[in-house]
Structure formats: C-alpha cells, structure tokens
Amino acid sequence: MKPLAFVFPQINRIELNISTVLVLVAALFLAITSGIFAAYGNLYLLIALLGVYGALFVLIVPTSWIVWMIFFSAFLITGPSAYFIRFTQIQWLTVLISASLYLPVIFNILQSKINVLYRRFSINLFLPVAFIFLAVLSSIINHSQFTDILHASRHYFFMWSLMLVFAFGLVPPETFVKIWRALLIIAVLQLPMALYQYFFVARQDARMSPWDAVIGTFQGNIEGGGDSAAMAMMLIIAILTSIALWREQNLKLGWMIWVVIAGIATMILAEVKAMVMLLPVPIALYYRKELVKKPIETAVVMIGVLLLVGGILTAYKDIHYDTSATRVNSAYDSIVNAITPNPGEDSAHVGRVTLLVNWWNNNVVHGEVHNTIFGYGIGAVHSSKAQRGKIASLYEYKIAKTTSVILLWETGILGHLVFLMILLFGAKASADAAKTEYIPSIHRVLLRAGAISLILLVITLPYSNFHLFSIPTQFLMMLMLGQSLYWSNSIKSKNFSKLL
C-alpha cells in the first residue's frame, strides 16, 4: 500500500484499493499468459512478453535507477563482456534499456501543462527531432533495407531518451553531480585495466599495431582492438572535470591528482596520439577567461600541457613503435600518414582524410545532388559479420571510421550539419547557463565542463566514430546536452514566473 500511495499521492483510499486490485489482476493475467506462451515455446511471443515486463519495470521503478543501470552497463559491463568473452550482443540490451526511457518521457509530456511544454520547446529540442527525422527520411527515400535500418537504429535513435530524461528533470539535479563524480571513478579504473591489457595482451601480440588491444573497459575485441579513442575522450573529459571541480573546491586535491595521473598514464599505454594532441584544447578553453587576469599562471599551465603532450608523443616510440612490427617509426610519421590523402588506396589502413576525399569524389564531383544532400539512408556504411550495408559492400576496407564520414554517406550534408548544430547549440546553452548566479556553484562548474566537452566532440567528428558507435560516449553526450537543457529550462521558468 505504501509504495502505491507514494506513486499516486492524489487519489483517495477507495481509488487506491481499486488500483491495487487492478495491479494484482494484471499481474495474475501476465503470469497466466507467460505460462501459456512458455508451454507453446513461441520465441517471438516470449520476446514480446519480455518487452511488456520490461515496460512495466521501467514505469514502476524510479527513473534514476534505470539511468544508473545504463551508466554501469555502458562503462563497466558492455566493454569487458565483449573483450573477454566476446559477448557483443549485450550492447543491444544497454541501448534497449535506454530506449525504454521514452515511456516515462511520454507520460511526463502528457501530464505537463501546455505552458510548460511551450517553455520546454526550444531549438535545442528541435534539432535532435530534426536529426532523427532526416535519418528516417533518408532511409525512406533511398528504400533502405530493413536489416540496415535495424542494425543502425541503436546508433541513431535509442540513446536520445537519456537526453530527454535529464532535460525534463525526471531525475533530480543531484543525480547529475553523482554521475559526474562516478565518471571520475570510472576514469581511475581504466588504468588497472589498461595495465593488464598492455602487459598481458598487447606485449604478447605480434600484429602490426598491438597497442589497439588497450581499450580499458570500453567496447572492443581482444584480437582486433576497439574504442581506445572513446576511452581517451572520456579520460580527457574526466581530467577537465576533476580540475574544474578542484579549482572551485568541490573536489579534494588528492582525487584530482589521482584522476589526472591515471588518465595520462592510460593514454600513454593506449597510444591515442590524436587525443593526446587534443589535450591543450580543453585546458586552453577552460583558462581562456583568466588569460588577462592571470597571464603568468595561464602561460605556465599551457606550457606545461604542451610539454606533456610532446613527452607523451615521444614516449610512444619507446613504448609502442620500437617494440612492434609496425613500419611507423614515430608519432610524427603516424600523423603524417593519417592526414595524407590517397584516394586510390584500397588497403585496410585507409586514412581518415582519404575517406572524406572518397565521399567527395563519389558524390559531389559526380553530381549526385540527391545523395549529397540526403545521403543513402542509415546503415548504408554499417558492416558486421552478418551483413554489410549497400555502400560498405562496395569497398574492400572499412569506411565507417569517423562520424563525419558516416553521417555524410548516410544522412548527407544536411544530416551532418544538423548533428553539428546539436553539439554547438548544446555547448552554447551549457555555457550560457553556467553564467547564471542562482544556479548552484557545483552545477555551474559541470555546465562549463560540459560546454567545453561538447566542443571537443565537435572537433573530433572527422576523427572518430565514437559519437555514434560508442555507448559510453553517447551517454556522456546525452548527459551534457540534457543538463544544459534542464538548467536552460529552469532559467526560462524563473524568468517566466517573474513576468506573471
């Protein structure tokens, strides 16, 4: 009786008794139905029934519980399961749990008043809707295969519910802080995992780039590598957040030092040169306002960061290149190879610039206006053991290496532009909210860190595909977009109430 009274505080005792009876009858009906379906052994009926149970679970338990389930699954369960026991299908469970959050979002919208909905509607909500619409439209007009849409759906559709949950306040603001603090712990945990992967996996491997096996707790394969770039992005965000929290006296100095050391050590073991070169960017953005106020301190910090970056890139030669069979002699050689376009290349090591050049030559140069603007439909460049998309099947090598390449092929220039605007407008909303004094200080720190992190996601669009293919990165992206929307809505509501 007590849990129901908590869920339905407005109803009287008679209505509560009726609700209790209805719940018991529904539970009894589901139990009987489950027994019948189990007796027949129909797999599809059982899957449908599991979906019903899942929906009821999501509606009954607090939304914050579901968010934490997704967090721990994304950062600690999905990756190691795929890495050690090759159970890659568990990533579907994570994104489906995220998709189930659309149910409480829909109920929240239906219960909201019109003026609340009006205040919540903004360009930051319109852009994600427009992006999903363009993805669907591109698939329809290109008559995409159902299997392509199915495989790509988890990359395009399911994780946006998290952003809405955060934006609409379905979890309390205190949860934002707890998630950010938990992220710092996740960052520290990457080091022991990376140490094991480097000494007991990579050092025993004779392939061309054994360091690809160092991916922490992120998604990947023990033999073929994985989301090391996504792990490095998370580490940079965690380092930035720890420094920001420490400077505002919201984190102890020891914790900040531990996060920074663990993050840098992990990136050294993982060989993520492009992400290492990105390190000065968040620090420069964070200290930009203090350039005039504290020029000496800012200069010392930036020089220290640049020396650190140079030291890490130099260390890669001794730690990775000299101990492997790769033809790369230094980080400089690797960077030059990556940015040198070679459209005629058809090996497994086609560079990111080459992939963009190939898209340009096959669409813009050939006058494919329709496909240049709208793409070929989601899943077109998707490649898996089961099937290959219609564009992926035309190439001997993997082309879905970067988010920019994926979006240009699958949603066209229009879809890529909208996705870019989502990140940019989210960063602006987060930065603007961070300037509001009545917002608690710790939230303003996290909003500022979120704004800078979203800019980093913009910069890395042509570098990696973790914006779409990495569940942990998508979780962080939705957290940062959601918290910016939540506080923006809070500011609008406060200003709106002043006008009444």
XYZ file of C-alpha atoms in Angstrom:
500
model
C 0.000 0.000 0.000
C 2.779 2.415 0.860
C 4.581 2.292 -2.499
C 1.303 2.831 -4.343
C 0.439 5.734 -2.086
C 3.798 7.254 -2.916
C 3.219 6.858 -6.656
C -0.385 8.068 -6.517
C -0.458 10.704 -3.756
C -3.561 12.473 -5.144
C -6.033 9.608 -5.060
C -8.231 8.698 -2.129
C -8.343 5.397 -0.258
C -11.131 3.889 -2.382
C -9.325 4.658 -5.607
C -6.141 3.252 -4.079
C -7.894 -0.018 -3.292
C -9.242 -0.197 -6.836
C -5.756 0.456 -8.217
C -4.326 -2.285 -6.024
C -6.919 -4.775 -7.278
C -6.235 -3.811 -10.894
C -2.499 -4.244 -10.433
C -2.991 -7.670 -8.867
C -5.360 -8.737 -11.644
C -2.916 -7.535 -14.291
C -0.045 -9.384 -12.592
C -2.131 -12.558 -12.418
C -3.092 -12.214 -16.091
C 0.548 -11.771 -17.120
C 1.599 -14.762 -15.049
C -1.014 -16.992 -16.687
C -0.170 -15.663 -20.138
C 3.526 -16.266 -19.537
C 2.821 -19.876 -18.639
C 0.791 -20.393 -21.801
C 3.452 -18.820 -24.040
C 6.189 -20.833 -22.350
C 4.222 -24.040 -22.931
C 3.904 -23.308 -26.658
C 7.583 -22.307 -26.855
C 6.973 -19.496 -29.350
C 10.137 -17.389 -29.288
C 8.543 -14.244 -30.735
C 5.688 -14.319 -28.228
C 8.154 -14.747 -25.388
C 10.215 -11.809 -26.645
C 7.055 -9.692 -26.828
C 6.161 -10.723 -23.302
C 9.629 -9.812 -22.052
C 9.106 -6.428 -23.672
C 5.884 -5.983 -21.687
C 7.653 -6.939 -18.466
C 10.438 -4.516 -19.269
C 7.972 -1.694 -19.910
C 6.215 -2.348 -16.605
C 9.567 -2.410 -14.796
C 10.579 0.929 -16.291
C 7.261 2.515 -15.335
C 7.296 1.179 -11.778
C 10.866 1.757 -10.605
C 12.364 5.255 -10.237
C 13.803 6.626 -13.464
C 17.130 7.312 -11.759
C 17.544 3.570 -11.211
C 17.263 2.963 -14.948
C 19.767 5.736 -15.655
C 22.276 4.171 -13.257
C 21.714 0.757 -14.831
C 22.583 2.216 -18.228
C 25.612 4.024 -16.799
C 27.179 0.952 -15.196
C 26.286 -1.236 -18.149
C 27.829 1.205 -20.625
C 31.046 1.872 -18.706
C 31.742 -1.368 -16.832
C 29.774 -4.293 -18.285
C 29.353 -3.974 -22.054
C 33.029 -3.463 -22.863
C 34.620 -6.220 -20.717
C 31.890 -8.665 -21.778
C 32.780 -8.142 -25.423
C 36.535 -8.030 -24.764
C 36.959 -11.146 -22.644
C 34.064 -13.459 -23.577
C 33.058 -11.921 -26.949
C 29.501 -11.323 -25.777
C 28.893 -8.322 -28.033
C 25.107 -8.671 -28.078
C 24.883 -7.187 -24.597
C 25.274 -3.724 -26.124
C 21.779 -4.201 -27.577
C 20.445 -4.734 -24.064
C 22.004 -1.452 -22.950
C 20.523 0.607 -25.768
C 17.123 -1.098 -25.466
C 17.006 -0.207 -21.775
C 17.789 3.345 -22.822
C 15.015 3.214 -25.429
C 12.565 2.127 -22.727
C 13.060 5.527 -21.078
C 10.886 7.009 -23.810
C 7.923 5.643 -21.819
C 8.368 7.841 -18.710
C 9.265 10.751 -21.011
C 5.986 10.349 -22.898
C 3.991 10.100 -19.658
C 5.739 13.207 -18.363
C 4.846 15.139 -21.518
C 1.222 14.019 -21.364
C 0.971 15.156 -17.736
C 2.581 18.524 -18.424
C 0.539 21.616 -18.988
C 0.610 23.440 -22.317
C 2.580 26.396 -20.955
C 5.197 24.014 -19.515
C 5.547 22.315 -22.881
C 5.850 25.693 -24.563
C 8.679 26.762 -22.271
C 10.463 23.458 -22.758
C 10.309 23.672 -26.537
C 13.459 25.251 -27.914
C 15.975 24.957 -30.704
C 17.944 22.511 -28.552
C 14.998 20.109 -28.588
C 14.013 20.820 -32.174
C 17.442 19.893 -33.579
C 17.541 16.287 -32.233
C 13.998 15.762 -33.553
C 15.082 17.165 -36.916
C 18.125 14.870 -36.948
C 16.033 11.753 -36.294
C 13.503 12.899 -38.898
C 16.252 13.355 -41.510
C 17.687 9.921 -40.712
C 14.281 8.310 -41.211
C 13.524 10.383 -44.310
C 16.854 9.462 -45.912
C 16.168 5.770 -45.328
C 12.660 6.018 -46.794
C 13.564 7.895 -49.969
C 16.517 5.564 -50.585
C 14.475 2.398 -49.952
C 16.990 1.197 -47.386
C 16.948 -2.458 -46.427
C 15.178 -3.288 -43.202
C 18.263 -5.064 -41.862
C 20.366 -1.925 -42.457
C 17.865 0.221 -40.561
C 17.635 -2.344 -37.757
C 21.392 -2.543 -37.215
C 21.822 1.236 -37.381
C 18.830 2.045 -35.157
C 20.835 1.673 -31.962
C 23.289 4.303 -33.197
C 20.692 6.852 -34.280
C 17.515 6.576 -32.191
C 17.677 4.859 -28.818
C 20.021 6.974 -26.698
C 18.214 10.309 -27.161
C 15.750 9.308 -24.456
C 18.528 9.881 -21.916
C 18.839 13.483 -23.007
C 15.087 13.955 -22.567
C 15.149 12.325 -19.126
C 17.835 14.747 -17.977
C 16.274 17.746 -19.749
C 12.757 17.223 -18.345
C 14.008 16.705 -14.792
C 12.860 13.090 -14.499
C 15.930 12.598 -12.341
C 16.861 15.177 -9.677
C 19.742 17.571 -10.366
C 21.715 15.879 -7.605
C 21.914 12.845 -9.873
C 23.875 14.909 -12.404
C 26.541 15.539 -9.778
C 26.630 11.894 -8.697
C 27.058 10.722 -12.289
C 29.924 13.161 -12.888
C 31.625 12.010 -9.689
C 31.098 8.377 -10.683
C 32.705 9.206 -14.027
C 35.881 10.229 -12.186
C 35.965 6.804 -10.537
C 35.445 5.158 -13.932
C 38.402 7.169 -15.277
C 40.653 5.904 -12.473
C 39.550 2.307 -13.101
C 40.791 2.491 -16.683
C 44.421 2.389 -15.512
C 44.494 -1.113 -13.940
C 42.569 -2.465 -16.926
C 44.970 -0.761 -19.347
C 47.982 -2.133 -17.455
C 46.660 -5.669 -17.820
C 45.843 -5.153 -21.491
C 49.256 -3.670 -22.251
C 51.475 -6.202 -20.438
C 49.427 -9.379 -20.861
C 47.703 -8.804 -24.206
C 49.474 -6.181 -26.319
C 53.041 -7.178 -25.363
C 52.261 -10.798 -26.276
C 50.760 -9.847 -29.649
C 52.794 -9.871 -32.878
C 50.372 -7.903 -35.073
C 51.225 -4.582 -36.697
C 49.571 -2.426 -34.010
C 49.272 -4.457 -30.789
C 48.514 -1.307 -28.784
C 44.983 -1.404 -30.228
C 44.231 -4.025 -27.580
C 44.496 -1.363 -24.836
C 40.942 -0.009 -24.550
C 40.206 -0.062 -20.809
C 36.619 -1.039 -20.021
C 35.337 0.176 -23.381
C 33.878 -1.847 -26.236
C 36.305 -3.883 -28.320
C 37.870 -7.171 -29.267
C 40.864 -8.727 -27.579
C 42.253 -9.622 -31.020
C 41.166 -6.678 -33.150
C 41.182 -3.636 -30.878
C 38.307 -1.329 -30.029
C 37.194 2.038 -28.720
C 40.528 3.376 -27.488
C 39.658 6.818 -28.889
C 36.353 6.824 -26.991
C 38.182 5.839 -23.821
C 40.672 8.675 -24.355
C 37.851 11.167 -24.908
C 36.250 10.092 -21.650
C 39.597 10.463 -19.875
C 40.099 13.991 -21.221
C 36.593 14.953 -20.089
C 37.250 13.416 -16.659
C 40.598 15.224 -16.328
C 38.978 18.521 -17.271
C 36.092 17.949 -14.854
C 38.370 16.996 -11.972
C 40.481 20.141 -12.446
C 37.358 22.312 -12.705
C 35.811 20.799 -9.564
C 39.077 21.110 -7.630
C 39.545 24.775 -8.558
C 36.086 25.528 -7.175
C 36.817 23.484 -4.026
C 34.282 20.796 -4.921
C 36.900 18.032 -5.137
C 39.869 17.185 -2.938
C 43.350 17.783 -4.325
C 44.300 14.121 -3.909
C 41.383 12.962 -6.022
C 42.176 15.477 -8.749
C 45.820 14.380 -8.902
C 44.830 10.727 -8.986
C 42.379 11.272 -11.865
C 44.940 13.267 -13.868
C 47.752 10.741 -13.333
C 45.542 7.735 -14.069
C 44.127 9.394 -17.182
C 47.512 10.383 -18.630
C 49.088 7.003 -17.814
C 46.229 5.190 -19.508
C 46.557 7.318 -22.645
C 50.283 6.540 -22.763
C 49.559 2.822 -22.649
C 46.776 3.062 -25.244
C 48.617 5.042 -27.990
C 45.949 7.603 -28.816
C 48.139 10.280 -30.333
C 45.332 12.372 -31.840
C 43.532 12.548 -28.500
C 46.782 13.397 -26.730
C 47.288 16.276 -29.158
C 43.785 17.421 -28.198
C 44.731 17.824 -24.523
C 45.738 21.518 -24.763
C 42.361 22.447 -26.276
C 40.120 21.895 -23.206
C 42.747 23.420 -20.921
C 43.030 26.486 -23.169
C 39.244 26.842 -23.333
C 38.962 26.462 -19.575
C 41.637 29.093 -18.843
C 40.663 31.493 -21.629
C 38.946 33.966 -19.267
C 41.945 34.041 -16.969
C 44.396 34.875 -19.748
C 44.109 38.598 -18.930
C 43.548 38.260 -15.181
C 46.347 35.753 -14.550
C 48.568 35.722 -17.648
C 51.613 34.220 -15.910
C 49.663 31.368 -14.345
C 47.879 30.678 -17.623
C 51.135 30.704 -19.602
C 52.784 28.300 -17.144
C 49.837 25.905 -17.330
C 49.723 25.937 -21.152
C 53.486 25.457 -21.469
C 53.270 22.557 -19.039
C 50.457 20.949 -21.032
C 52.346 21.354 -24.325
C 55.478 19.806 -22.808
C 53.349 16.955 -21.501
C 51.887 16.334 -24.944
C 55.349 16.363 -26.518
C 56.625 13.980 -23.867
C 53.794 11.505 -24.402
C 54.218 11.515 -28.185
C 57.961 10.969 -27.762
C 57.346 8.138 -25.299
C 55.176 6.333 -27.854
C 58.325 5.481 -29.833
C 59.894 3.520 -26.991
C 56.687 2.121 -25.539
C 54.919 1.101 -28.766
C 56.647 1.585 -32.115
C 60.061 0.102 -31.272
C 58.511 -2.980 -29.668
C 56.151 -3.891 -32.543
C 56.360 -4.936 -36.178
C 54.824 -1.705 -37.431
C 56.549 0.355 -40.113
C 55.820 3.561 -38.173
C 58.975 4.972 -36.576
C 57.453 7.862 -34.634
C 54.216 9.600 -33.761
C 55.061 12.197 -36.405
C 55.173 9.529 -39.149
C 51.855 8.131 -37.991
C 50.209 11.564 -38.011
C 51.541 12.391 -41.484
C 50.281 9.063 -42.851
C 46.862 9.708 -41.367
C 46.382 13.182 -42.862
C 47.899 12.477 -46.290
C 45.059 11.806 -48.768
C 45.444 8.873 -51.154
C 42.112 8.247 -52.929
C 43.466 5.301 -54.869
C 44.426 3.374 -51.762
C 42.434 0.184 -51.130
C 44.217 -1.366 -48.164
C 42.863 -1.902 -44.682
C 44.657 1.215 -43.460
C 42.944 3.922 -45.455
C 43.323 7.261 -43.702
C 40.503 9.450 -42.453
C 41.264 12.213 -44.952
C 41.171 9.668 -47.762
C 37.712 8.546 -46.664
C 36.427 12.129 -46.869
C 38.046 12.570 -50.281
C 36.384 9.363 -51.492
C 32.979 10.613 -50.371
C 33.568 13.940 -52.118
C 34.660 12.293 -55.375
C 31.804 9.803 -55.446
C 29.055 12.298 -54.646
C 29.886 15.975 -55.127
C 32.249 15.561 -58.096
C 29.916 13.101 -59.831
C 26.959 15.450 -59.396
C 24.960 13.152 -57.070
C 22.913 16.058 -55.688
C 20.223 13.909 -54.079
C 22.683 11.673 -52.209
C 24.984 14.560 -51.374
C 22.183 16.359 -49.551
C 20.229 13.445 -48.022
C 22.690 10.537 -48.070
C 21.943 6.873 -48.765
C 19.984 6.004 -45.615
C 21.092 4.821 -42.196
C 23.058 1.592 -42.120
C 24.472 2.166 -45.612
C 28.070 2.080 -44.348
C 27.397 -0.338 -41.495
C 29.446 -3.530 -41.591
C 29.158 -6.614 -39.390
C 29.678 -10.357 -39.540
C 26.038 -10.854 -40.513
C 25.689 -8.296 -43.302
C 27.126 -5.215 -44.981
C 25.315 -2.032 -45.971
C 24.883 -1.128 -49.617
C 27.740 1.393 -49.545
C 30.001 -0.686 -47.289
C 29.700 -3.621 -49.708
C 31.260 -1.502 -52.482
C 34.564 -1.125 -50.609
C 37.123 -3.698 -49.557
C 38.024 -1.686 -46.492
C 36.030 -0.295 -43.598
C 34.697 3.192 -44.341
C 32.684 3.847 -41.169
C 35.755 5.102 -39.298
C 34.592 8.624 -38.467
C 31.277 10.201 -37.572
C 31.657 12.757 -40.362
C 32.095 10.026 -42.978
C 29.164 8.026 -41.583
C 26.804 10.988 -41.479
C 27.805 12.275 -44.926
C 27.205 8.891 -46.538
C 24.050 8.010 -44.598
C 22.296 11.345 -43.920
C 24.078 13.664 -46.337
C 25.348 17.170 -45.764
C 22.007 18.152 -44.230
C 22.092 15.450 -41.560
C 25.721 16.144 -40.737
C 25.001 19.864 -40.415
C 22.088 19.268 -38.033
C 24.191 16.927 -35.866
C 26.931 19.550 -35.757
C 24.379 22.191 -34.716
C 23.102 19.946 -31.915
C 26.551 19.903 -30.349
C 27.257 23.595 -30.951
C 23.892 24.847 -29.665
C 24.183 22.467 -26.701
C 27.617 23.878 -25.875
C 26.262 27.430 -26.088
C 23.262 26.614 -23.885
C 25.548 24.969 -21.335
C 27.977 27.906 -21.319
C 25.129 30.433 -21.000
C 23.545 28.532 -18.116
C 26.921 28.376 -16.349
C 26.853 32.196 -16.107
C 23.602 32.246 -14.114
C 24.382 33.036 -10.489
C 21.324 31.471 -8.858
C 22.312 28.016 -10.189
C 24.310 26.140 -7.516
C 28.049 26.550 -7.888
C 28.854 22.866 -8.483
C 26.307 22.715 -11.305
C 27.811 25.795 -12.923
C 31.194 24.070 -12.861
C 29.728 20.972 -14.514
C 27.896 23.089 -17.085
C 31.138 24.823 -18.009
C 32.961 21.485 -18.262
C 30.075 20.137 -20.333
C 30.236 23.067 -22.741
C 33.957 22.542 -23.348
C 33.471 18.790 -23.713
C 30.770 19.289 -26.347
C 33.220 21.461 -28.289
C 35.692 18.570 -28.133
C 33.027 16.312 -29.613
C 32.627 18.805 -32.454
C 36.360 18.838 -33.132
C 36.563 15.034 -33.230
C 33.710 14.498 -35.705
C 36.193 13.880 -38.583
C 38.491 11.825 -36.340
C 36.464 9.008 -34.785
C 33.070 7.332 -34.897
C 32.514 7.227 -31.124
C 29.733 9.838 -31.365
C 27.524 7.133 -32.904
C 29.238 3.802 -32.230
C 30.343 4.160 -28.593
C 27.598 3.750 -25.998
C 29.650 5.377 -23.179
C 30.375 8.408 -25.362
C 26.712 8.678 -26.304
C 25.788 8.513 -22.623
C 28.156 11.398 -21.852
C 26.890 13.378 -24.835
C 23.277 12.964 -23.706
C 24.219 13.865 -20.127
C 25.882 17.097 -21.215
C 23.081 18.032 -23.613
C 20.431 17.080 -21.062
C 21.891 19.041 -18.165
C 22.264 22.123 -20.368
C 18.610 21.841 -21.392
C 17.458 21.264 -17.824
C 19.122 24.390 -16.464
C 18.142 26.417 -19.535
C 14.529 25.406 -18.903
C 14.960 26.308 -15.233
C 16.190 29.786 -16.189
C 13.281 30.237 -18.602
C 10.789 29.099 -15.965
C 12.217 31.520 -13.410
C 12.078 34.397 -15.876
C 8.585 33.352 -16.951
C 7.334 33.348 -13.356
C 8.710 36.866 -12.839
C 6.555 38.084 -15.724
C 3.336 36.710 -14.221
